[in-house]
Coordinates of C-alpha atoms in Angstrom, one line a residue:
M1 CA -3.3 20.0 0.9
N2 CA -1.6 21.2 -2.3
N3 CA 1.7 21.4 -0.5
I4 CA 3.1 18.3 -2.2
K5 CA 2.4 19.5 -5.8
N6 CA 5.0 18.2 -8.2
K7 CA 6.3 15.5 -5.8
N8 CA 6.8 12.1 -7.4
A9 CA 5.2 8.9 -6.1
L10 CA 5.4 5.1 -6.8
I11 CA 2.4 3.0 -5.7
T12 CA 2.7 -0.7 -5.9
G13 CA -0.4 -2.7 -6.9
A14 CA -2.0 0.5 -8.1
S15 CA -4.2 -0.7 -10.9
K16 CA -7.2 -1.6 -8.8
G17 CA -8.8 -1.2 -5.4
I18 CA -7.0 0.7 -2.6
G19 CA -3.9 1.4 -4.7
R20 CA -6.0 2.9 -7.5
A21 CA -7.9 5.1 -5.0
I22 CA -4.6 6.3 -3.4
S23 CA -3.2 7.2 -6.8
I24 CA -6.2 9.4 -7.5
E25 CA -6.0 11.1 -4.1
L26 CA -2.3 11.9 -4.6
A27 CA -2.9 13.1 -8.2
K28 CA -5.6 15.5 -6.9
Q29 CA -2.8 17.1 -4.8
G30 CA -0.6 17.5 -7.9
V31 CA 1.6 14.5 -7.4
N32 CA 3.1 12.6 -10.4
V33 CA 2.3 8.9 -10.0
A34 CA 4.0 5.7 -11.2
I35 CA 1.4 2.9 -11.3
N36 CA 2.9 -0.5 -10.7
Y37 CA 0.9 -3.5 -11.8
N38 CA 1.6 -7.2 -12.3
K39 CA -1.2 -8.6 -14.5
S40 CA -3.8 -5.9 -14.9
K41 CA -2.2 -3.9 -17.7
K42 CA -5.5 -2.6 -19.1
E43 CA -6.6 -1.2 -15.7
A44 CA -3.2 0.3 -15.1
E45 CA -3.3 2.1 -18.5
E46 CA -6.8 3.4 -17.7
I47 CA -6.0 4.8 -14.3
S48 CA -2.7 6.3 -15.6
N49 CA -4.6 8.1 -18.4
E50 CA -7.2 9.3 -16.0
L51 CA -4.6 10.9 -13.7
M52 CA -3.0 12.7 -16.6
N53 CA -6.2 13.9 -18.2
A54 CA -8.2 14.8 -15.1
Y55 CA -5.5 16.1 -12.8
N56 CA -2.8 17.3 -15.3
V57 CA 0.0 15.3 -13.6
K58 CA 2.6 13.0 -15.1
S59 CA 1.9 9.3 -14.8
I60 CA 3.6 6.1 -16.1
I61 CA 2.8 2.4 -15.7
L62 CA 5.4 -0.1 -14.6
K63 CA 5.0 -3.9 -14.9
G64 CA 6.6 -5.8 -12.0
D65 CA 6.0 -8.7 -9.6
V66 CA 6.9 -7.4 -6.2
S67 CA 7.5 -10.9 -5.0
D68 CA 10.6 -10.8 -7.1
K69 CA 13.4 -8.6 -5.6
N70 CA 14.8 -7.8 -9.0
D71 CA 11.4 -6.5 -10.2
C72 CA 11.2 -4.4 -7.0
S73 CA 14.6 -2.8 -7.8
S74 CA 13.6 -2.2 -11.5
I75 CA 10.3 -0.5 -10.8
V76 CA 11.9 1.9 -8.3
E77 CA 14.8 2.6 -10.7
E78 CA 12.4 3.2 -13.6
S79 CA 10.3 5.6 -11.5
I80 CA 13.4 7.6 -10.6
N81 CA 14.5 7.6 -14.3
A82 CA 11.1 8.9 -15.4
F83 CA 10.6 11.6 -12.8
G84 CA 14.1 12.5 -11.7
N85 CA 13.6 11.5 -8.1
L86 CA 11.2 9.7 -5.9
D87 CA 9.5 11.4 -2.9
I88 CA 6.7 9.1 -2.0
L89 CA 6.5 5.3 -1.9
V90 CA 3.3 3.5 -1.1
N91 CA 3.8 -0.2 -0.5
N92 CA 0.3 -1.4 -1.3
A93 CA 0.7 -4.6 -3.3
G94 CA -0.4 -7.7 -1.5
I95 CA -2.0 -11.2 -2.0
I96 CA -3.8 -13.8 0.1
D97 CA -3.6 -17.5 -0.1
D98 CA -5.7 -18.8 2.8
N99 CA -5.8 -22.1 4.6
L100 CA -5.6 -23.6 8.0
L101 CA -1.9 -23.9 9.0
I102 CA -2.1 -27.7 9.1
R103 CA -3.1 -27.6 5.5
M104 CA -1.0 -24.6 4.3
S105 CA 1.6 -25.4 1.6
D106 CA 5.1 -24.2 1.7
N107 CA 4.4 -22.3 -1.5
A108 CA 1.4 -20.5 0.1
W109 CA 3.5 -19.4 3.0
D110 CA 6.5 -18.3 0.9
K111 CA 4.6 -16.5 -1.8
V112 CA 2.5 -14.4 0.6
L113 CA 5.5 -13.5 2.7
R114 CA 7.6 -12.6 -0.3
T115 CA 4.8 -10.5 -1.9
N116 CA 3.5 -8.7 1.3
L117 CA 6.6 -8.4 3.4
D118 CA 9.8 -9.0 1.5
S119 CA 8.6 -6.6 -1.2
I120 CA 8.6 -3.6 1.2
F121 CA 12.2 -4.2 2.0
Y122 CA 13.3 -4.5 -1.6
C123 CA 11.2 -1.5 -2.8
T124 CA 12.0 0.8 0.2
K125 CA 15.7 0.3 0.3
P126 CA 16.4 1.8 -3.2
A127 CA 13.6 4.3 -2.9
I128 CA 14.8 5.8 0.3
K129 CA 18.2 6.6 -1.2
S130 CA 16.5 9.3 -3.3
M131 CA 14.6 10.6 -0.3
L132 CA 17.7 10.8 1.9
K133 CA 19.4 12.8 -0.9
N134 CA 16.6 15.3 -1.0
K135 CA 15.9 15.3 2.8
W136 CA 12.2 14.7 2.2
G137 CA 10.2 11.6 1.9
R138 CA 7.1 9.6 2.7
I139 CA 7.0 5.8 3.1
L140 CA 3.4 4.5 3.5
N141 CA 2.7 0.8 4.0
I142 CA -0.7 -0.7 3.6
G143 CA -1.2 -3.3 6.2
S144 CA -4.3 -5.1 7.5
V145 CA -6.4 -5.3 10.6
V146 CA -5.6 -9.1 10.7
G147 CA -1.9 -8.1 11.3
I148 CA -3.2 -6.8 14.7
R149 CA -5.9 -9.3 15.7
G150 CA -5.0 -12.4 13.6
N151 CA -7.5 -14.5 11.7
I152 CA -8.3 -18.2 11.2
G153 CA -6.8 -19.5 8.0
Q154 CA -4.5 -16.5 7.5
A155 CA -1.4 -17.3 9.5
N156 CA 0.7 -16.3 6.5
Y157 CA -1.1 -13.1 5.7
S158 CA -1.4 -12.1 9.3
S159 CA 2.3 -12.7 9.8
S160 CA 3.2 -10.6 6.8
K161 CA 1.2 -7.7 7.9
A162 CA 2.4 -7.9 11.5
G163 CA 6.0 -7.9 10.2
M164 CA 5.2 -4.8 8.3
M165 CA 4.4 -3.0 11.5
G166 CA 7.8 -3.8 13.0
F167 CA 9.4 -2.6 9.8
T168 CA 7.5 0.6 10.0
K169 CA 8.6 1.5 13.5
S170 CA 12.2 0.5 13.0
L171 CA 12.7 2.4 9.8
A172 CA 10.8 5.5 11.1
K173 CA 13.5 5.8 13.9
E174 CA 16.3 5.4 11.3
V175 CA 15.2 8.2 9.1
A176 CA 13.4 10.6 11.4
T177 CA 16.0 13.3 11.4
R178 CA 16.0 13.4 7.5
N179 CA 12.4 14.7 7.2
I180 CA 11.2 11.3 6.1
T181 CA 8.1 9.7 7.7
V182 CA 7.2 6.1 7.7
N183 CA 3.7 5.0 8.6
T184 CA 1.3 2.1 8.1
I185 CA -2.4 2.1 7.5
T186 CA -4.3 -1.0 8.6
P187 CA -7.5 -1.3 6.7
G188 CA -10.3 -3.5 7.9
Y189 CA -12.7 -5.1 5.4
I190 CA -13.0 -2.8 2.5
N191 CA -15.3 -3.2 -0.5
T192 CA -12.8 -4.5 -3.1
E193 CA -12.5 -7.6 -5.2
T194 CA -11.2 -9.6 -2.2
V195 CA -14.4 -8.9 -0.3
D196 CA -16.7 -9.2 -3.3
V197 CA -15.8 -12.9 -3.7
L198 CA -16.9 -13.8 -0.2
K199 CA -20.1 -15.7 0.3
Q200 CA -23.0 -13.8 1.8
E201 CA -22.8 -16.1 4.9
Q202 CA -19.1 -15.1 5.4
K203 CA -20.0 -11.4 5.0
D204 CA -22.7 -11.6 7.5
T205 CA -20.3 -13.2 10.0
I206 CA -17.6 -10.5 9.4
I207 CA -20.1 -7.7 9.8
K208 CA -20.7 -8.8 13.4
W209 CA -17.0 -8.2 14.2
I210 CA -17.3 -4.5 13.0
P211 CA -18.7 -2.0 15.5
Q212 CA -19.9 0.3 12.7
G213 CA -21.7 -2.6 11.2
H214 CA -20.6 -2.2 7.5
F215 CA -17.6 -2.6 5.2
G216 CA -15.4 0.4 4.3
E217 CA -14.8 2.0 1.0
V218 CA -11.4 2.4 -0.8
E219 CA -11.7 6.2 -0.4
D220 CA -11.7 5.8 3.4
I221 CA -8.1 4.5 3.0
A222 CA -7.1 7.0 0.3
Y223 CA -8.2 10.1 2.3
L224 CA -5.9 9.1 5.1
A225 CA -3.1 8.1 2.7
G226 CA -3.3 11.5 1.1
F227 CA -3.0 13.2 4.4
L228 CA -0.1 11.1 5.6
C229 CA 1.8 11.9 2.4
S230 CA 1.3 15.6 2.8
E231 CA 3.2 18.3 4.7
K232 CA 0.3 18.5 7.1
A233 CA 1.4 15.1 8.5
K234 CA 5.1 16.0 8.8
Y235 CA 5.2 15.3 12.6
I236 CA 3.5 11.8 12.3
T237 CA 5.9 8.9 11.9
G238 CA 6.2 5.3 13.1
Q239 CA 2.4 5.0 13.5
I240 CA 0.0 2.2 12.8
I241 CA -3.3 3.7 12.0
S242 CA -6.4 1.5 11.7
V243 CA -9.2 2.3 9.3
D244 CA -11.6 -0.5 10.1
G245 CA -14.9 0.7 11.5
G246 CA -13.6 -0.1 15.0
M247 CA -12.8 -3.8 14.2
A248 CA -9.4 -3.7 16.0
I249 CA -10.8 -2.2 19.2

């Protein structure tokens, strides 16, 4: 899938977990990668250096809090300034702040919606201008299975990820004639820091919801992301694709 060699990508929240795995997968295809991070500078530097040394691509790190619309604009602008243009945007950054709705604070609602949903508007709008100019682009959003099926204590998170799906379908229709695709991957429970902190009792309960009977790995998401960003997926757009071991069935 070396047909996107020398393309330029920005991945939000790319210093760890799924974002990190996607950055590696794209670099394997020869894509230059801008690594956005908020707090994990050391990890961002490590993965950026790994991409340059192991895969001979260009890579930069960009600090920015995607819950801030000005930061969103800045990281896109800095990516374009560094690479010349932007071909691929992966809206991966996201947070959780769980609680039952009756106990959920205004801040918990606002912060999750700003980070997970508002950010894709504020990052995609400037990014897509570069793609329209070049008549080629890939917008990939990382959603969640709970955006499809909901989850107790996650009204804010589920709402943000459900909104992402509507955004995906609408934008896909707007840019379809410009050789730009827009898709969303909805991961299930993946072995990341978010899952690691769960108590074993919680993990045992969740496993019962998954037909395959186990959690996924970050590479399961990255492999699909690499495909959707490639030329081989040029006729796939507006799709919500679950990678969840069958959890959303």
